[in-house]
Amino acid sequence: MFKTFFATLLVFTFLIFPTLTRAQSDFSIVSFKQLNDSIDFTENQNKKIVLLKEYIAKAKRENNKEELLQGYRRTMLNSDKKEATIYSDSLLQLAFNSKKDIEIATAYQSIATLYYTFKDYKSSLDASLLAEEYILKTDNTYNLYKIRNGIARVKYFIGDTKEALKIFIQAEEYYANQDGINNQLGQLNSIISISKCFIELQDWDNVHRYNQKGLTLSTLIDNLEERAYWENYFSLLEGIYYFHQNDFVTAKKMLNQSLNMFIQEQDEINRHIVYLYIGKIYWEQNQHSKAVEYFKKVSNLFIQKKQINNTLREAFTLLIEYYKEEKNLEQQLVYTNQLIEVDQLLNSQYKVLENKIRSEHDSRKILETKKQLEDQIEQQETKSKILTISSIALVLALLGYFVWNKRKAKHIITQQSQTIAITSHPTDENPEYELPTNEEISSEEEIIIDDLNINEAIVSDILQKLDLFETEKQFLRQDLSLKVLAEEWDTNTSYLSKVINTYKKNNFKQYLNDLRIDYAIEKIKNNSSNLRSYKTDALAEQFGFNNVRSFTDAFYTRKGIKLSLFIKECMQNDA
């Protein structure tokens, strides 16, 4: 409790009084352990970088080479690509200056992890091989197999599955014969990788065998949360196994069992692999429309975050197949274009490697399909234009006939009235005789005009993205604007604004504010993370507002009560 309080106080001091971060004397009494706690506690990435740079500065002032290596390593792994490269050079230089093979190997291993994160698998593999070269000069067998696992992981992703499998099996056997929790976790990691390799090789007996081995080993972990993580991961792999055994009931049960953990861990790739396989179960059961709902989740992940792997690629081929069955050329073209973009991204990650995700033949085939779809849509549009013009001409002709017929009828009635007027003058028996009035023959029907004037597929796409935007609480981002969102969603501000106005009954700013305030009301009511004790500026930042005034104004507009009074009422209700 005391450590958490101190870490909170330290971070708060750094953020509220930024001048302190530039004063060396302010950190003279702060230990590296305390700085580490503050860094771990901070979730804001920019604030974390500020603390990491102070960590490096402190290590330099105290000439502490060991902590400086740690500072470079952590800052590198938390920076963007450009800055990370600079820190990796500093890390490597300091490691070589130490003249310790273990430090050089560890530095190369960290750089391999960095390149792997940026999906530069060639550079990651090169760095891992250099790490192996230096670790072999030591007697550190644990780190040797850790590095070799990294090598195997890259080989798995570039398609060299059999070679990766050999390394993973060797690592698993090594960890199995060692004591301690780290070796136990190393063995579990290796078993997962082995199972995934056997899935690629479609060796289902071995997939099931290693999954069961992993599940058994998971039960030996004392920490319940840690145990649940591994059990749920193996549930995913078992779900895939049972799917390929056509046991869809067990497969769906195992997949759903793993889903909550991936959501909690914010593991988007594995979460969407679950969605993919649940969709495939419905597909195999001929519930195609239900399957498509899950495949579209994968599509939305790619649209929103450009996250994809070769397994998830199948969702796009099945979406294309579905809309081909539905004879919906527009949606076929939408997902064909997405598939082309997916393949371009996947191939770019492997551009310097021999193993391509898709062959040139496959790429040409997809492009030919795209061209055929575009030609068919163009032909349909031409036919539609001709039909529209013909329909307009027919309507005009009918309208002309209607007007002519109406005038003719009016003329006849007038003539009849004149005849009656001549032959039937008023008499004493009928002194109030009047001519009959004309009645309307028909009335014009109201023509409804679509004010949106946007292609249905585009509207559907934007609505799907808005649903995901609300579900994943993306409205809490502080950098949001209509322009930013339109660019991210590959549309224009006019379309996005019209769809929000029409379907959300608000302009973009009010729509965004309402989402944020409704979420804030819910969280403050539940007092999540002790929000009621937060200052107003901290609450504003928490819920996506750039300043206190815009937050409080939006809150009052939405709730009809001041924020402070609302918090007070909540506290009284809970008392």
XYZ file of C-alpha atoms in Angstrom:
575
model
C 0.000 0.000 0.000
C 2.835 2.411 0.951
C 4.714 1.702 -2.299
C 1.614 2.370 -4.363
C 0.981 5.630 -2.487
C 4.585 6.768 -2.925
C 4.578 5.902 -6.629
C 1.327 7.830 -7.108
C 2.700 10.833 -5.233
C 5.953 10.766 -7.216
C 4.214 10.624 -10.589
C 1.785 13.358 -9.512
C 4.709 15.595 -8.500
C 6.446 15.103 -11.845
C 3.321 15.875 -13.843
C 1.978 18.858 -11.870
C 5.354 20.556 -11.461
C 7.297 19.825 -14.665
C 10.156 22.048 -13.592
C 11.091 19.426 -11.027
C 11.939 16.967 -13.797
C 14.666 19.316 -14.972
C 16.274 19.851 -11.599
C 18.957 17.331 -10.741
C 18.760 17.914 -7.005
C 15.113 16.874 -6.944
C 16.147 13.287 -7.750
C 19.120 13.037 -5.432
C 16.998 11.267 -2.820
C 14.998 9.145 -5.283
C 16.281 5.610 -5.765
C 16.267 3.669 -9.037
C 13.778 1.288 -7.421
C 11.392 4.169 -6.735
C 11.812 5.481 -10.281
C 11.141 1.988 -11.612
C 7.930 1.779 -9.553
C 6.799 5.138 -10.930
C 7.531 4.054 -14.513
C 5.613 0.805 -14.039
C 2.707 2.649 -12.431
C 2.384 5.260 -15.225
C 0.030 4.281 -18.064
C 0.416 7.487 -20.118
C 3.145 6.733 -22.657
C 4.438 10.327 -22.936
C 4.755 10.631 -19.168
C 6.484 7.253 -19.030
C 9.109 8.458 -21.542
C 9.765 11.571 -19.374
C 10.460 9.337 -16.359
C 12.621 6.943 -18.391
C 14.769 9.805 -19.660
C 15.202 11.005 -16.072
C 16.206 7.424 -15.180
C 18.954 7.605 -17.851
C 20.062 11.058 -16.679
C 20.298 9.855 -13.070
C 22.353 6.795 -14.123
C 24.749 9.042 -16.064
C 25.125 11.482 -13.138
C 25.924 8.610 -10.785
C 28.081 6.797 -13.393
C 26.014 3.640 -12.820
C 26.643 1.552 -15.961
C 24.328 -1.279 -14.949
C 21.347 1.053 -14.414
C 22.252 2.979 -17.584
C 21.988 -0.247 -19.585
C 18.588 -0.870 -17.986
C 17.513 2.708 -18.787
C 18.559 2.477 -22.435
C 16.893 -0.924 -22.797
C 13.542 0.163 -21.319
C 13.461 3.531 -23.100
C 14.247 1.847 -26.409
C 11.371 -0.617 -26.021
C 8.933 2.193 -25.130
C 9.891 4.650 -27.904
C 8.755 5.122 -31.488
C 10.846 3.594 -34.251
C 13.026 6.647 -34.904
C 13.980 7.262 -31.267
C 14.216 3.549 -30.484
C 16.951 3.197 -33.121
C 18.995 5.927 -31.409
C 18.660 4.263 -28.001
C 19.511 0.846 -29.482
C 22.825 2.259 -30.759
C 23.578 3.690 -27.293
C 22.627 0.388 -25.651
C 24.865 -1.622 -27.955
C 27.824 0.743 -27.555
C 27.580 0.655 -23.759
C 27.276 -3.160 -23.809
C 30.434 -3.477 -25.938
C 32.244 -1.023 -23.655
C 31.480 -3.340 -20.726
C 33.386 -6.127 -22.549
C 30.961 -8.631 -21.032
C 29.551 -11.213 -23.423
C 26.361 -11.552 -21.356
C 25.673 -7.793 -21.626
C 26.321 -7.793 -25.390
C 24.065 -10.833 -25.866
C 21.311 -9.242 -23.749
C 21.584 -6.000 -25.750
C 21.221 -7.852 -29.059
C 18.324 -9.831 -27.615
C 16.522 -6.597 -26.649
C 17.163 -5.156 -30.118
C 15.747 -8.353 -31.660
C 12.595 -7.862 -29.559
C 12.409 -4.237 -30.741
C 12.596 -5.190 -34.430
C 10.055 -7.963 -33.871
C 7.654 -5.401 -32.371
C 8.061 -3.245 -35.484
C 7.499 -6.362 -37.658
C 10.968 -6.070 -39.190
C 11.518 -9.821 -38.996
C 14.738 -9.896 -41.024
C 16.472 -7.442 -38.653
C 14.986 -9.281 -35.663
C 16.406 -12.590 -36.881
C 19.840 -11.033 -37.554
C 19.969 -9.527 -34.037
C 18.851 -12.828 -32.459
C 21.613 -14.734 -34.259
C 24.201 -12.229 -32.974
C 22.753 -12.590 -29.464
C 23.155 -16.368 -29.777
C 26.754 -15.950 -30.934
C 27.680 -14.005 -27.786
C 25.610 -16.010 -25.292
C 27.381 -19.206 -26.457
C 30.591 -17.688 -25.054
C 29.014 -17.823 -21.582
C 27.565 -20.643 -19.506
C 24.132 -18.973 -19.319
C 21.989 -21.793 -20.707
C 18.700 -20.202 -19.627
C 19.265 -17.090 -21.757
C 20.584 -19.256 -24.612
C 17.230 -21.001 -24.936
C 15.401 -17.712 -24.445
C 17.302 -16.320 -27.434
C 16.742 -19.490 -29.459
C 13.025 -19.255 -28.745
C 13.177 -15.765 -30.260
C 14.907 -17.174 -33.365
C 12.280 -19.904 -33.668
C 9.470 -17.378 -33.264
C 10.707 -15.404 -36.266
C 11.174 -18.579 -38.299
C 7.591 -19.552 -37.493
C 6.257 -16.218 -38.721
C 8.215 -16.338 -41.964
C 6.856 -19.793 -42.748
C 9.875 -21.945 -41.814
C 7.611 -23.997 -39.538
C 9.551 -27.272 -39.389
C 12.804 -25.537 -38.443
C 10.997 -23.474 -35.797
C 9.387 -26.637 -34.400
C 12.774 -28.310 -33.853
C 14.033 -25.348 -31.811
C 10.836 -25.081 -29.750
C 10.956 -28.804 -28.894
C 14.614 -28.512 -27.773
C 13.730 -25.481 -25.619
C 10.738 -27.257 -24.060
C 12.870 -30.262 -23.139
C 15.497 -27.975 -21.569
C 12.975 -26.015 -19.444
C 11.238 -29.231 -18.351
C 14.450 -30.388 -16.668
C 15.018 -27.136 -14.750
C 13.548 -25.827 -11.493
C 11.916 -22.488 -10.754
C 8.944 -20.455 -11.989
C 10.877 -18.836 -14.869
C 11.717 -22.233 -16.333
C 8.136 -23.349 -15.784
C 6.860 -20.345 -17.748
C 9.523 -20.908 -20.401
C 8.266 -24.477 -20.817
C 4.638 -23.273 -21.157
C 5.650 -20.708 -23.769
C 7.504 -23.388 -25.714
C 4.524 -25.782 -25.563
C 2.216 -23.094 -26.973
C 4.659 -22.466 -29.819
C 4.958 -26.218 -30.495
C 1.169 -26.554 -30.645
C 0.924 -23.618 -33.082
C 3.574 -25.209 -35.307
C 1.636 -28.490 -35.365
C -1.531 -26.515 -36.259
C 0.326 -25.101 -39.273
C 1.459 -28.622 -40.180
C -2.086 -29.958 -39.545
C -0.761 -32.657 -37.231
C -3.871 -32.706 -35.041
C -2.859 -35.588 -32.773
C 0.247 -33.694 -31.662
C -1.711 -30.444 -31.337
C -4.063 -32.134 -28.859
C -1.224 -33.935 -27.073
C 0.764 -30.747 -26.396
C -2.371 -28.776 -25.480
C -3.201 -31.353 -22.811
C 0.400 -31.297 -21.609
C 0.224 -27.492 -21.310
C -3.102 -27.597 -19.468
C -1.711 -30.118 -16.980
C 1.409 -28.019 -16.401
C -0.747 -24.883 -15.918
C -2.474 -26.445 -12.892
C 0.900 -26.456 -11.068
C 1.119 -22.646 -11.078
C 0.289 -21.223 -7.640
C -0.781 -17.746 -8.782
C -4.448 -18.056 -9.788
C -4.389 -15.185 -12.302
C -1.244 -16.539 -13.940
C -2.749 -20.025 -14.055
C -5.965 -18.709 -15.641
C -3.962 -16.955 -18.369
C -2.252 -20.155 -19.512
C -5.374 -22.291 -19.195
C -7.327 -19.853 -21.362
C -4.566 -19.723 -23.962
C -4.603 -23.504 -24.259
C -8.417 -23.334 -24.470
C -7.996 -21.302 -27.668
C -5.638 -23.901 -29.136
C -7.960 -26.730 -28.086
C -10.872 -24.845 -29.674
C -8.947 -24.830 -32.961
C -8.214 -28.548 -32.540
C -11.876 -29.453 -31.942
C -12.952 -27.294 -34.895
C -10.778 -29.397 -37.178
C -12.291 -32.530 -35.616
C -15.751 -31.170 -36.605
C -16.764 -31.141 -32.926
C -18.246 -27.660 -33.185
C -20.018 -27.718 -29.807
C -16.795 -28.367 -27.872
C -14.845 -26.027 -30.166
C -17.204 -23.102 -29.512
C -17.158 -23.791 -25.769
C -13.342 -23.768 -25.649
C -13.078 -20.655 -27.837
C -15.579 -18.677 -25.776
C -13.789 -19.764 -22.606
C -10.615 -18.050 -23.806
C -12.284 -14.880 -25.130
C -12.632 -12.880 -21.893
C -8.956 -13.288 -21.099
C -7.877 -11.919 -24.486
C -10.252 -8.967 -24.072
C -8.876 -8.290 -20.596
C -5.266 -8.563 -21.814
C -6.105 -6.353 -24.852
C -4.635 -9.075 -27.067
C -6.347 -8.011 -30.293
C -4.838 -10.640 -32.589
C -5.780 -13.655 -30.469
C -9.186 -12.155 -29.635
C -9.937 -11.896 -33.347
C -8.602 -15.403 -34.006
C -11.364 -16.501 -31.605
C -13.883 -14.457 -33.627
C -12.569 -15.973 -36.869
C -13.032 -19.552 -35.665
C -16.467 -18.891 -34.148
C -17.407 -17.439 -37.536
C -16.003 -20.514 -39.283
C -18.123 -22.753 -37.026
C -21.276 -20.903 -38.123
C -20.029 -21.061 -41.716
C -19.628 -24.836 -41.543
C -23.130 -25.047 -40.054
C -24.470 -23.098 -43.091
C -25.348 -20.089 -40.936
C -23.432 -17.810 -43.282
C -25.096 -14.524 -42.347
C -24.221 -15.119 -38.678
C -20.667 -16.131 -39.610
C -20.201 -12.880 -41.528
C -20.834 -10.870 -38.328
C -17.668 -12.392 -36.852
C -15.612 -12.057 -40.033
C -16.473 -8.351 -40.123
C -14.942 -7.959 -36.656
C -11.624 -9.033 -38.200
C -12.161 -6.567 -41.056
C -12.855 -3.766 -38.569
C -9.667 -4.572 -36.636
C -7.673 -4.181 -39.840
C -9.471 -0.959 -40.831
C -9.069 0.595 -37.383
C -5.625 -0.553 -36.275
C -4.022 -2.196 -39.321
C -3.469 -5.308 -37.181
C -3.470 -8.582 -39.121
C -1.657 -11.889 -39.502
C -1.778 -14.696 -42.019
C -4.360 -16.667 -40.000
C -6.831 -13.760 -39.920
C -6.474 -13.270 -43.683
C -9.013 -16.071 -44.215
C -11.822 -13.818 -42.902
C -11.529 -11.639 -46.013
C -11.673 -14.563 -48.450
C -14.821 -15.846 -46.725
C -16.418 -12.376 -46.803
C -15.761 -12.211 -50.541
C -17.235 -15.685 -50.984
C -20.343 -14.726 -48.982
C -21.078 -11.604 -51.027
C -20.416 -13.557 -54.206
C -23.183 -15.967 -53.120
C -25.397 -12.949 -52.385
C -24.565 -11.495 -55.843
C -23.572 -8.250 -54.135
C -20.849 -6.897 -56.407
C -20.250 -3.722 -54.393
C -19.475 -5.606 -51.154
C -17.397 -8.134 -53.076
C -15.296 -5.245 -54.357
C -15.041 -3.671 -50.861
C -13.554 -6.830 -49.343
C -11.449 -7.626 -52.409
C -9.823 -4.200 -52.024
C -9.290 -4.907 -48.331
C -7.722 -8.295 -49.137
C -5.300 -6.628 -51.561
C -4.350 -4.135 -48.827
C -3.942 -6.988 -46.305
C -1.601 -8.868 -48.653
C 0.410 -5.727 -49.333
C 0.878 -5.173 -45.595
C 1.780 -8.813 -44.918
C 4.221 -8.941 -47.818
C 5.835 -5.660 -46.737
C 6.669 -7.281 -43.395
C 8.488 -10.071 -45.223
C 9.823 -8.057 -48.168
C 13.471 -8.912 -47.498
C 12.808 -12.601 -46.872
C 12.506 -15.424 -49.364
C 9.156 -16.679 -48.077
C 6.310 -14.536 -49.373
C 2.859 -14.694 -47.776
C 1.180 -14.822 -51.176
C 2.723 -15.878 -54.471
C 2.841 -13.497 -57.413
C 0.344 -15.794 -59.153
C -2.172 -15.393 -56.299
C -1.704 -11.618 -56.329
C -2.364 -11.397 -60.062
C -5.443 -13.570 -59.636
C -6.884 -11.272 -56.950
C -6.177 -8.188 -59.062
C -7.897 -9.809 -62.052
C -10.945 -10.515 -59.856
C -10.946 -6.892 -58.713
C -10.874 -5.706 -62.359
C -13.744 -8.046 -63.289
C -15.818 -6.765 -60.363
C -15.167 -3.154 -61.326
C -16.185 -3.891 -64.936
C -19.371 -5.648 -63.791
C -20.270 -2.792 -61.453
C -19.641 -0.291 -64.252
C -21.905 -2.300 -66.573
C -24.574 -2.428 -63.873
C -24.293 1.318 -63.344
C -24.609 1.921 -67.099
C -27.703 -0.282 -67.221
C -29.039 1.475 -64.147
C -28.517 4.886 -65.768
C -30.319 3.728 -68.925
C -33.143 2.311 -66.823
C -33.325 5.526 -64.791
C -33.460 7.692 -67.928
C -36.120 5.407 -69.428
C -38.112 5.531 -66.187
C -37.911 9.324 -66.080
C -39.044 9.524 -69.713
C -41.953 7.173 -68.956
C -42.945 9.193 -65.881
C -42.846 12.421 -67.873
C -44.968 10.833 -70.611
C -47.498 9.589 -68.070
C -47.504 12.966 -66.354
C -48.119 14.688 -69.694
C -50.942 12.290 -70.468
C -52.376 12.866 -66.990
C -52.315 16.678 -67.398
C -53.812 16.438 -70.890
C -56.526 14.053 -69.668
C -57.298 16.302 -66.697
C -57.662 19.365 -68.914
C -59.859 17.399 -71.302
C -62.113 16.285 -68.439
C -62.299 19.836 -67.132
C -63.260 21.075 -70.607
C -66.042 18.491 -70.868
C -67.407 19.421 -67.428
C -67.360 23.094 -68.374
C -69.316 22.372 -71.551
C -71.848 20.308 -69.590
C -72.234 23.110 -67.055
C -72.861 25.647 -69.780
C -75.508 23.351 -71.286
C -77.227 22.988 -67.947
C -77.102 26.742 -67.420
C -78.908 27.308 -70.730
C -81.605 24.633 -70.280
C -82.192 24.886 -66.549
C -82.755 28.441 -65.417
C -83.894 29.009 -61.837
C -87.668 28.768 -61.272
C -90.011 29.425 -58.384
C -89.864 25.692 -57.529
C -86.019 25.757 -57.576
C -84.913 29.316 -56.723
C -81.416 28.369 -55.363
C -80.206 26.238 -58.220
C -76.344 26.287 -58.578
C -73.932 24.785 -61.067
C -72.012 21.700 -59.779
C -68.343 22.307 -58.717
C -65.372 20.419 -60.262
C -63.566 17.859 -58.060
C -59.897 16.971 -58.174
C -59.404 13.835 -60.295
C -56.195 12.866 -58.488
C -53.419 14.362 -56.333
C -49.658 14.213 -56.895
C -47.756 11.765 -54.712
C -44.910 13.099 -52.559
C -41.481 12.208 -53.933
C -39.054 11.299 -51.147
C -35.490 12.416 -51.843
C -32.554 10.751 -50.107
C -30.772 13.706 -48.491
C -27.659 11.649 -47.710
C -26.893 10.922 -51.366
C -24.187 8.442 -50.257
C -23.546 4.935 -51.552
C -25.253 2.360 -49.280
C -22.012 0.381 -48.867
C -20.193 3.485 -47.600
C -22.974 4.270 -45.097
C -22.919 0.658 -43.857
C -19.131 0.772 -43.510
C -19.210 4.021 -41.506
C -21.985 2.699 -39.231
C -19.945 -0.456 -38.525
C -16.953 1.699 -37.615
C -19.105 3.906 -35.360
C -20.359 0.787 -33.525
C -16.761 -0.339 -32.966
C -15.828 3.238 -32.011
C -18.448 3.184 -29.246
C -17.872 -0.431 -28.120
C -14.094 -0.034 -27.728
C -14.443 3.398 -26.050
C -12.295 5.060 -28.739
C -14.161 8.318 -28.007
C -11.889 8.754 -24.953
C -8.981 9.752 -27.215
C -8.001 13.429 -26.816
C -6.798 13.884 -30.403
C -10.209 13.281 -31.967
C -11.745 15.543 -34.578
C -14.028 14.952 -37.543
C -11.045 15.286 -39.883
C -8.821 12.883 -37.881
C -11.553 10.220 -37.731
C -12.398 10.589 -41.428
C -8.736 10.124 -42.399
C -8.361 7.061 -40.147
C -11.513 5.512 -41.589
C -10.519 6.266 -45.181
C -13.596 8.418 -45.862
C -14.283 12.160 -46.054
C -15.604 14.580 -43.434
C -18.789 15.274 -45.419
C -19.855 11.605 -45.499
C -18.939 11.025 -41.847
C -20.742 14.181 -40.708
C -23.902 13.345 -42.689
C -24.079 9.769 -41.325
C -23.608 10.965 -37.717
C -26.211 13.717 -38.137
C -28.712 11.291 -39.701
C -28.242 8.171 -37.580
C -26.952 9.603 -34.293
C -29.241 12.690 -34.405
C -26.372 14.990 -33.414
C -23.483 16.884 -34.915
C -20.049 15.316 -34.425
C -19.039 17.454 -31.434
C -22.271 16.837 -29.530
C -22.179 13.121 -30.402
C -18.623 12.858 -29.055
C -19.410 14.865 -25.898
C -22.539 12.797 -25.155
C -20.581 9.515 -25.427
C -17.855 10.813 -23.128
C -20.221 12.292 -20.535
C -22.471 9.186 -20.459
C -19.349 7.082 -19.882
C -18.126 9.517 -17.194
C -21.498 9.394 -15.407
C -21.393 5.585 -15.367
C -17.823 5.441 -14.050
C -18.334 8.147 -11.393
C -21.535 6.454 -10.184
C -19.622 3.175 -9.756
C -16.642 5.118 -8.359
C -14.319 3.127 -10.664
C -10.660 3.644 -9.666
C -11.810 6.101 -6.947
C -12.698 8.680 -9.608
C -14.644 10.800 -7.136
C -11.386 11.757 -5.456
C -9.841 12.971 -8.729
C -9.408 16.654 -9.426
C -11.514 18.086 -12.230
C -8.566 18.443 -14.630
C -7.632 14.797 -14.075
C -11.240 13.738 -14.734
C -11.331 15.840 -17.911
C -8.218 14.091 -19.212
C -9.537 10.685 -18.121
C -12.651 11.117 -20.268
C -11.001 12.562 -23.367
C -11.435 16.326 -22.891
C -8.578 18.723 -23.590
C -9.496 21.201 -20.844
C -11.605 21.523 -17.701
C -14.034 24.113 -19.123
C -15.126 22.000 -22.087
C -15.606 18.993 -19.738
C -17.700 20.819 -17.125
C -19.772 22.623 -19.769
C -20.477 19.361 -21.595
C -21.353 17.651 -18.294
C -23.838 20.371 -17.314
C -25.393 20.376 -20.804
C -25.858 16.608 -20.766
C -26.816 16.026 -17.107
C -28.398 19.386 -16.176
C -26.378 19.514 -12.950
C -22.896 20.694 -12.045
C -20.189 18.030 -11.855
C -19.336 18.808 -8.212
C -22.973 18.482 -7.148
C -23.331 15.215 -9.049
C -20.277 13.715 -7.298
C -21.628 14.946 -3.953
C -24.997 13.289 -4.627
C -23.295 10.009 -5.562
C -21.300 10.040 -2.313
C -24.463 10.759 -0.281
C -26.342 7.928 -2.031
C -23.529 5.489 -1.216
C -23.358 6.592 2.415
